[in-house]
Coordinates of C-alpha atoms in Angstrom, one line a residue:
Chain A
X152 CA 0.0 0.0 0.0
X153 CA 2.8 2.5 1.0
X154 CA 4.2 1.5 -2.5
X155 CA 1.2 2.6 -4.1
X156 CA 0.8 5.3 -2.3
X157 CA 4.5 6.7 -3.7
X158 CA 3.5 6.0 -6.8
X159 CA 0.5 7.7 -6.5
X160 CA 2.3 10.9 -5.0
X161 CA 4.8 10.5 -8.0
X162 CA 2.6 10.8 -10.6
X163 CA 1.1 13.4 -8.8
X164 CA 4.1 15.7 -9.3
X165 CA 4.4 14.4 -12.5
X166 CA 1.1 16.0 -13.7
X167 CA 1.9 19.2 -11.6
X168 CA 4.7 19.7 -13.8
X169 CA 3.4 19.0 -16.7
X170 CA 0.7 21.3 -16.1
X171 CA 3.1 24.0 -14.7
X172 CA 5.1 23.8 -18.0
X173 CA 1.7 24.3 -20.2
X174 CA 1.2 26.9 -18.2
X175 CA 4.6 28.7 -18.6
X176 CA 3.9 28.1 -22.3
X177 CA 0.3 29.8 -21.9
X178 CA 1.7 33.1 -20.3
X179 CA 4.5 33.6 -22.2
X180 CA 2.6 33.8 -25.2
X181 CA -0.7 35.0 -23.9
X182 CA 0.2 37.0 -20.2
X183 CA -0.3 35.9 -17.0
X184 CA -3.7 37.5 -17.4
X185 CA -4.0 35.7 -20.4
X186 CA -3.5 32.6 -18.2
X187 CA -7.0 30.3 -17.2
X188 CA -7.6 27.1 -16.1
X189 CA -9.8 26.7 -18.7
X190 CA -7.2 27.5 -21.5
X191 CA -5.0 25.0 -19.4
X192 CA -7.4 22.3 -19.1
X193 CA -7.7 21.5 -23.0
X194 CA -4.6 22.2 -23.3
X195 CA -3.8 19.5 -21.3
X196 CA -6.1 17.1 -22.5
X197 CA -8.0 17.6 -18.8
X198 CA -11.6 18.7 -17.2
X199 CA -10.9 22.5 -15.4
X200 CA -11.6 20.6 -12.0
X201 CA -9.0 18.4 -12.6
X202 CA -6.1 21.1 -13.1
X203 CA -7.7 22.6 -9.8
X204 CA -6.9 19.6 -7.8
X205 CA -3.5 20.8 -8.4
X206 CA -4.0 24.5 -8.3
X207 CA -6.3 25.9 -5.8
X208 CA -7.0 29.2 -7.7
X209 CA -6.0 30.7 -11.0
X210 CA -4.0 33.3 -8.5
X211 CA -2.5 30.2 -7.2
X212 CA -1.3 29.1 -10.2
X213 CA -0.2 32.4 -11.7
X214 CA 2.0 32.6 -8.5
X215 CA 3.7 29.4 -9.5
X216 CA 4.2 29.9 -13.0
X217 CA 5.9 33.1 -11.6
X218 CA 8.3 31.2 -9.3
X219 CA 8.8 28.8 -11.9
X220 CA 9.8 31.1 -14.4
X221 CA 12.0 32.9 -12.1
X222 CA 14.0 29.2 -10.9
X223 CA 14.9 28.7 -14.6
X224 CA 16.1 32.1 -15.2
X225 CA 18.7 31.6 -12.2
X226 CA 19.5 28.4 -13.6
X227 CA 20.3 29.7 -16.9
X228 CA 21.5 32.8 -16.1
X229 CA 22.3 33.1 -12.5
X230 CA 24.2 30.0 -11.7
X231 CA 26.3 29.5 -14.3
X232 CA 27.8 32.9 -14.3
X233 CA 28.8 32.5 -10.3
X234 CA 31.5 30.0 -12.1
X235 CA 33.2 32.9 -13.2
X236 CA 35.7 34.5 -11.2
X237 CA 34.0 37.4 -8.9
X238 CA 33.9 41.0 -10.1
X239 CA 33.8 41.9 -14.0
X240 CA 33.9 38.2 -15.4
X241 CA 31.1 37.3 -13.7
X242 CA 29.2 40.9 -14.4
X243 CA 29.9 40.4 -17.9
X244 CA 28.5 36.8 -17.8
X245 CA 25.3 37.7 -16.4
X246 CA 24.7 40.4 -19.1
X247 CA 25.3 37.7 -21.5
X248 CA 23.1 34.9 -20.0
X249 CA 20.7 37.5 -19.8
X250 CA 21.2 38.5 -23.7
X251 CA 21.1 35.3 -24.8
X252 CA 17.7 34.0 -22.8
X253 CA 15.9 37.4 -24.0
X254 CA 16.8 35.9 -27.7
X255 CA 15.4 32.5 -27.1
X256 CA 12.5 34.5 -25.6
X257 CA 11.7 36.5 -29.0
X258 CA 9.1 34.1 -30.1
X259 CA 7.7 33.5 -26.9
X260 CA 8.1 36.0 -24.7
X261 CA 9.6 37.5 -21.4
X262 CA 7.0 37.1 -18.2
X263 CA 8.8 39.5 -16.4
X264 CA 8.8 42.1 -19.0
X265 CA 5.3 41.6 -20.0
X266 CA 4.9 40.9 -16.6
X267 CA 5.9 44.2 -15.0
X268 CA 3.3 45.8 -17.7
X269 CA 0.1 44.0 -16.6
X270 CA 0.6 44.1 -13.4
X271 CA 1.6 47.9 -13.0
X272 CA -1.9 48.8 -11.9
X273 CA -3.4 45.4 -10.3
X274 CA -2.2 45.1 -6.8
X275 CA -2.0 41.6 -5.1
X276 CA -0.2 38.8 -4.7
X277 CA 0.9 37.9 -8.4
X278 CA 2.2 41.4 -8.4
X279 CA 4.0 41.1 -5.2
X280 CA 5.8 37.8 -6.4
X281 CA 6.9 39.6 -9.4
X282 CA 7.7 42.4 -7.8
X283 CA 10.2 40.0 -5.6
X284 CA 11.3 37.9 -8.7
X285 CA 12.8 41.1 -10.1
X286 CA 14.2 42.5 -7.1
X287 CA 15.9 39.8 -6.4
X288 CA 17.2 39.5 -10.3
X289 CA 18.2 43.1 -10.2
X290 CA 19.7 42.8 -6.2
X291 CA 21.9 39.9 -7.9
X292 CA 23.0 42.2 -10.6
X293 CA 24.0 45.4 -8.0
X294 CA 25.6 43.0 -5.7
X295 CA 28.0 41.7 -8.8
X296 CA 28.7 45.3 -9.9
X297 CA 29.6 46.3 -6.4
X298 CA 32.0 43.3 -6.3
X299 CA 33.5 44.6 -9.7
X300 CA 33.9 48.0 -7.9
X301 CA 35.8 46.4 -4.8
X302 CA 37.8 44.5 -7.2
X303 CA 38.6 47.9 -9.0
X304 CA 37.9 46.5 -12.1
X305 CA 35.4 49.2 -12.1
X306 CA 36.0 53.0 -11.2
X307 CA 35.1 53.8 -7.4
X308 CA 32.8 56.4 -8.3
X309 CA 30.8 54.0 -10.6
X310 CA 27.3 53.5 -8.4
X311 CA 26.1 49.7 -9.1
X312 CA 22.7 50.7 -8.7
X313 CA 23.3 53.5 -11.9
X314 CA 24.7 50.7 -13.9
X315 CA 22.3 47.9 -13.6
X316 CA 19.9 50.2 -14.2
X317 CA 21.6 51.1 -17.7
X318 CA 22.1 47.3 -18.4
X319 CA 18.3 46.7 -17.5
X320 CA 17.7 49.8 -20.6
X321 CA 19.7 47.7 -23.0
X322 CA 17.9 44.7 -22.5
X323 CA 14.4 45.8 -22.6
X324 CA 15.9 47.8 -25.7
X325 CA 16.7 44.6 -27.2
X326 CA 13.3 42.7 -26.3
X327 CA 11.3 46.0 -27.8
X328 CA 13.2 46.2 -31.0
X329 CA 13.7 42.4 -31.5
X330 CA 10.1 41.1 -30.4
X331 CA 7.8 44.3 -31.5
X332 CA 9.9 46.1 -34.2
X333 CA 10.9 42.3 -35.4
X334 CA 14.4 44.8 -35.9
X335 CA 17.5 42.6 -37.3
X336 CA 20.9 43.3 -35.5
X337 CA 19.0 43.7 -32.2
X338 CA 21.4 41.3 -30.4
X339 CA 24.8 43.1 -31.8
X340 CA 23.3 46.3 -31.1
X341 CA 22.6 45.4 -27.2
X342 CA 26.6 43.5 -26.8
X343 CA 27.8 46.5 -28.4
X344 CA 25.6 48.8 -25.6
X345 CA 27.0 47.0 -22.9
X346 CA 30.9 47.2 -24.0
X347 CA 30.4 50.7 -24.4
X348 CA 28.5 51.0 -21.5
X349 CA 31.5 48.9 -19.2
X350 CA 34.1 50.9 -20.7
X351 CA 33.1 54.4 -19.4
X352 CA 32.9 52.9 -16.2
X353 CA 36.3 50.8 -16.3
X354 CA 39.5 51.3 -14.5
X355 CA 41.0 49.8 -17.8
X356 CA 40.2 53.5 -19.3
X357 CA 42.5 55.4 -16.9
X358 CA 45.1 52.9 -17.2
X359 CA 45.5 53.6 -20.7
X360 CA 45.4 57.5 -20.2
Chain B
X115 CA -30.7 75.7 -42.4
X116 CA -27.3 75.1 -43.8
X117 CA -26.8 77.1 -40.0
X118 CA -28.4 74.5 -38.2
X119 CA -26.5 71.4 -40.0
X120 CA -23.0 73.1 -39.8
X121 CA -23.9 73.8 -35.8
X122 CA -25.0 70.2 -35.7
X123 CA -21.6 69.0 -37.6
X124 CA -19.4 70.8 -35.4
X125 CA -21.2 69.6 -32.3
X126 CA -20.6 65.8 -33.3
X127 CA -17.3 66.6 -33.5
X128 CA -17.0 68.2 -30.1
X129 CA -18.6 64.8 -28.9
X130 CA -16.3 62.5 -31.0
X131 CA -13.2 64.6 -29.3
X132 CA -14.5 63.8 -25.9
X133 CA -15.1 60.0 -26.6
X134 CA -11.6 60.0 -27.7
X135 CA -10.6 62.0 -24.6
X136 CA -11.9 59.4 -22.5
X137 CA -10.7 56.9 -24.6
X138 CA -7.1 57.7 -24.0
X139 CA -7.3 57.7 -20.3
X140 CA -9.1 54.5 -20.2
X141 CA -6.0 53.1 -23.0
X142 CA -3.2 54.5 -20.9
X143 CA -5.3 52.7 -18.1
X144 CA -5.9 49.2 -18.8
X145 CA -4.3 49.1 -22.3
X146 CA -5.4 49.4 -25.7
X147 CA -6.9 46.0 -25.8
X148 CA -8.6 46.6 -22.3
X149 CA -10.6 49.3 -24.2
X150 CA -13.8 47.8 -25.3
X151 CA -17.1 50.4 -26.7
X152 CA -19.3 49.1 -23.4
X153 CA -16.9 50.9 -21.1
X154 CA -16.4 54.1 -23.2
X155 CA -20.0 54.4 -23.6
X156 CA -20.8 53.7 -19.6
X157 CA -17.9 56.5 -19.1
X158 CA -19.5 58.9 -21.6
X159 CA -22.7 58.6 -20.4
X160 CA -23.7 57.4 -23.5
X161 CA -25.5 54.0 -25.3
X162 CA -23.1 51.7 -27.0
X163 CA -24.2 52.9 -30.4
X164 CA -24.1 56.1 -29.5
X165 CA -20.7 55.6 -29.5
X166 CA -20.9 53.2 -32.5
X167 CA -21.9 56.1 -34.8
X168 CA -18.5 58.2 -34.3
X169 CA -16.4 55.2 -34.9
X170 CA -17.5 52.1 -36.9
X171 CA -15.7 49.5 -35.1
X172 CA -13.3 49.2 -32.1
X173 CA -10.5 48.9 -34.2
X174 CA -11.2 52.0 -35.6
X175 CA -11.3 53.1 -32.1
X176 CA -7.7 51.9 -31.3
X177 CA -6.6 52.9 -34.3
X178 CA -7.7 56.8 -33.6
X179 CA -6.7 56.4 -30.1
X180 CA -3.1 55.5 -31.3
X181 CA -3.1 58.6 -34.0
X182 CA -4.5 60.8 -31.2
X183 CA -1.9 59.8 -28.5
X184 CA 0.6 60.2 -31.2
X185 CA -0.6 63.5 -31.9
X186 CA -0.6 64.4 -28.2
X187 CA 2.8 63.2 -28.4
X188 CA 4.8 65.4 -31.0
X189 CA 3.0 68.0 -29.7
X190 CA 4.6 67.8 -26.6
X191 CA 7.6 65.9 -27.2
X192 CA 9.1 66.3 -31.3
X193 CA 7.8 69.9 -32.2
X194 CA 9.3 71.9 -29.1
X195 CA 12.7 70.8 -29.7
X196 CA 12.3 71.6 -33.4
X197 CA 13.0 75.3 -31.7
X198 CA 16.3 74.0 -30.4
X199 CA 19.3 74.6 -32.9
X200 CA 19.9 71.4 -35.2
X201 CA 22.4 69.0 -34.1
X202 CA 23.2 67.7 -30.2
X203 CA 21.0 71.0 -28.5
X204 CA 18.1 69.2 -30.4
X205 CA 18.7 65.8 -29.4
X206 CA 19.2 66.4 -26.2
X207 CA 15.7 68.5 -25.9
X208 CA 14.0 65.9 -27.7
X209 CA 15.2 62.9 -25.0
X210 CA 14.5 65.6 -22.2
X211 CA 11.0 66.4 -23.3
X212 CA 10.7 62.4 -23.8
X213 CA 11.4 62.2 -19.8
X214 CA 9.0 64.4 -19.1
X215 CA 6.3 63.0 -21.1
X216 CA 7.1 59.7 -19.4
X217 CA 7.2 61.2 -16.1
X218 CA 4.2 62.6 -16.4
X219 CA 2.7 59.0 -17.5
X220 CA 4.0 56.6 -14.9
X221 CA 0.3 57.3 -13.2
X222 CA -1.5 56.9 -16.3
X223 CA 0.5 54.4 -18.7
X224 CA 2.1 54.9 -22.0
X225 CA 0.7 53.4 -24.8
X226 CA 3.6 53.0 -26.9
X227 CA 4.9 51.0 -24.5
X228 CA 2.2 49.2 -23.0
X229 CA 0.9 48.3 -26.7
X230 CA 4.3 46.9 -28.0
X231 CA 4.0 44.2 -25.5
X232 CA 0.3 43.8 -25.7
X233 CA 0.3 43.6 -29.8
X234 CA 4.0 41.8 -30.9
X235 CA 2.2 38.7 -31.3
X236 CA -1.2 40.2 -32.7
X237 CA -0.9 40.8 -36.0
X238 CA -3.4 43.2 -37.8
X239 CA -4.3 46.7 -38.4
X240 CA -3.7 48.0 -34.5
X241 CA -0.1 46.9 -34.4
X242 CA 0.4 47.8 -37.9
X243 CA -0.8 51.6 -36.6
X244 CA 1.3 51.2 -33.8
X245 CA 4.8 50.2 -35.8
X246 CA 4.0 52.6 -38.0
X247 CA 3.9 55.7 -35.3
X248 CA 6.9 54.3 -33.1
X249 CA 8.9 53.9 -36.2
X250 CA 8.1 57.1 -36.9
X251 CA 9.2 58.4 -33.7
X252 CA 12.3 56.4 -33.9
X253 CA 13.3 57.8 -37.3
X254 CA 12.8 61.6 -36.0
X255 CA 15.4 60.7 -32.9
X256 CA 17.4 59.2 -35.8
X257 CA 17.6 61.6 -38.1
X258 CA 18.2 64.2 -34.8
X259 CA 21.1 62.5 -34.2
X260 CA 22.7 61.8 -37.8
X261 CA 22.7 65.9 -38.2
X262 CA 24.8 65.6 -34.6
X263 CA 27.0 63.9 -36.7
X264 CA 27.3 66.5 -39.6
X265 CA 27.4 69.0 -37.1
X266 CA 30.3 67.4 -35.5
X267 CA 28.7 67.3 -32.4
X268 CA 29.0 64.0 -31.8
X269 CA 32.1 62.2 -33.8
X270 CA 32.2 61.1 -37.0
X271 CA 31.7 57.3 -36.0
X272 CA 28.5 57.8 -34.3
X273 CA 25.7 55.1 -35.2
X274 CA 22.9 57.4 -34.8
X275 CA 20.8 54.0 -34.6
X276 CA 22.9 53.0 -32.0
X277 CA 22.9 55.6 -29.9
X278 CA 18.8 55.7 -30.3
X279 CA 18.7 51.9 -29.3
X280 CA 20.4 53.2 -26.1
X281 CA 18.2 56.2 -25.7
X282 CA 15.3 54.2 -25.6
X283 CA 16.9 51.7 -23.5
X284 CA 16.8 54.5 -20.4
X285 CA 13.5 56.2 -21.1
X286 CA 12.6 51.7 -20.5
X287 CA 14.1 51.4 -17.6
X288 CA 12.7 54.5 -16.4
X289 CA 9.2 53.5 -17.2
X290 CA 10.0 50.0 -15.9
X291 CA 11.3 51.5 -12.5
X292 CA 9.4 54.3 -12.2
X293 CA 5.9 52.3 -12.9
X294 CA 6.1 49.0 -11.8
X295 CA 9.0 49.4 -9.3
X296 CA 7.8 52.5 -8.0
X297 CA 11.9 52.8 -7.6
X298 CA 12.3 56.8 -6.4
X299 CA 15.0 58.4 -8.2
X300 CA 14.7 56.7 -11.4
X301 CA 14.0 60.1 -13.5
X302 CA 17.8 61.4 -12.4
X303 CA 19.1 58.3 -13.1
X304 CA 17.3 58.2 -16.8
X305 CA 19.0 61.8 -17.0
X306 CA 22.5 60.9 -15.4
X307 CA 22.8 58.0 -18.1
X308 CA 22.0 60.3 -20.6
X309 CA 24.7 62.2 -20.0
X310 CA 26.7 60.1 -19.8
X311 CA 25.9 58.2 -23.0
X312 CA 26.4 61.8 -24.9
X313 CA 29.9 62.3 -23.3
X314 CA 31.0 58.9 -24.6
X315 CA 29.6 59.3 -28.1
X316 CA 30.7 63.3 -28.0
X317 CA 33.4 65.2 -29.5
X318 CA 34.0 67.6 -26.2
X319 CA 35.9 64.4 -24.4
X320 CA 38.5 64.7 -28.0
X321 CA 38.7 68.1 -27.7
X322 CA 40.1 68.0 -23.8
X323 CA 42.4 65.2 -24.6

């Protein structure tokens, strides 16, 4: 019986992800407030009470496409750049993780930027756990920029907060011109952005001078 | 007679302004795709075909909302840097005015932005309307900057499209910040960047060295 149970339980999760990973489908294409169970349910081949015995609410399972979202964003961009060694390297990697994801997300969609634009006016808890998602994203960012400035690989005036706030601008840049204005060069335009961008705020400049 | 019909003519106008009046604020509000003819007429006061007769569909609706809020937008944003002399004192007028207009909308919502992530995957007339006035935009800032160039304002290997990829990038990230972050200080640091930017694209930091 306890086997069954397990196996019960397993192919419980099973379905939860499953579901979960229609669902990241659903709002990257449509919005989170695109997002219903009912969408969900044919999608999945299900009845609507069925994907509720998973998710209690449609809130509910915004929320967790939210957090879901967010855990593979830090493991394809977060993670791997802490491999690189602390200060610039690592800086630079997670602008390029970062570039490269937005690209994959072209056809599909960025729920954090499209995101941050549905939910500027709808307080609640979806909001809230974006809200969280991104601080957390960007808190990542200014503590790897600070770093960079300990390290003086960066000038000591440079303020982290001013530069991931810049890097931020070329990234949405890209995702406007690339995903709207279906621009061409998008991706060299941002890389060259950011090398720009690093070398006014580099000790390498004054080095050289 | 004729007195009558021209006082009539003039007063359906007057009533078609205010629908589209209303129909901005409720655009920059909930988003173009948010505004449906049910609402505008139960904010005008009026029946739904009331509304019907000054605009045949609600496409036509969006689409005049987007000409209007263009409209709105040159008026306060392109035409009173066209007073500015040609060249880097026009550019830089032109991004200022653009901060302001985007200051002055992270209570309401701007539609250019809002609608580029609500229409890049819905092809048709609306988005169509949309490119077509952000391009438009986009070439204005472009063209601003290539005359920086001439001028030798900015040096001679400027990519005025580059450098407007990364002017948009800030007025983003201030929109980004500003609206959904509700980060304080976002408008100096859209203005500090911009400066910034400027210096490293300008001739000034040649002529010093």
């Amino acid at each position: 019986v306890a086997l069954r149970q397990l196996t019960a339980l397993r192919k419980g999760e099973q379905t939860k992800a499953a579901i979960l990973d229609a669902a990241l489908t659903l709002a990257s294409r449509d919005g989170l407030e695109g997002l219903t169970i009912g969408l969900l349910a044919d999608r999945m081949d299900m009845s609507k009470s069925g994907v509720f015995a998973h998710f209690g609410s449609r809130e509910d399972l915004q929320i967790e496409v939210v957090r879901e979202y967010h855990r593979r964003f830090e493991e394809e961009v977060f993670f791997p750049a802490l491999k690189e060694k602390r200060g610039l390297p690592r800086l630079v990697r997670m602008f390029e993780n970062w570039v490269v994801r937005v690209t994959q997300e072209i056809d599909s969609g960025c729920i954090y930027i499209s995101g941050a634009v549905e939910f500027d006016e709808r307080p609640g808890v979806v909001r809230d756990e974006l809200f969280e998602m991104i601080h957390t994203w960007q808190g990542a960012l200014v503590k790897a920029a600070g770093q960079a400035v300990e390290m003086q690989h960066l000038t000591v005036d440079t303020d982290p907060k001013q530069l991931v706030f810049e890097m931020h601008g070329l990234i949405l840049a890209l995702h406007h011109d690339a995903r709207f204005l279906k621009q061409p060069g998008s991706v060299p335009r941002a890389r060259a952005a950011f090398k720009r961008l690093i070398h006014s705020y580099s000790t390498q400049e004054h080095n050289h001078t």
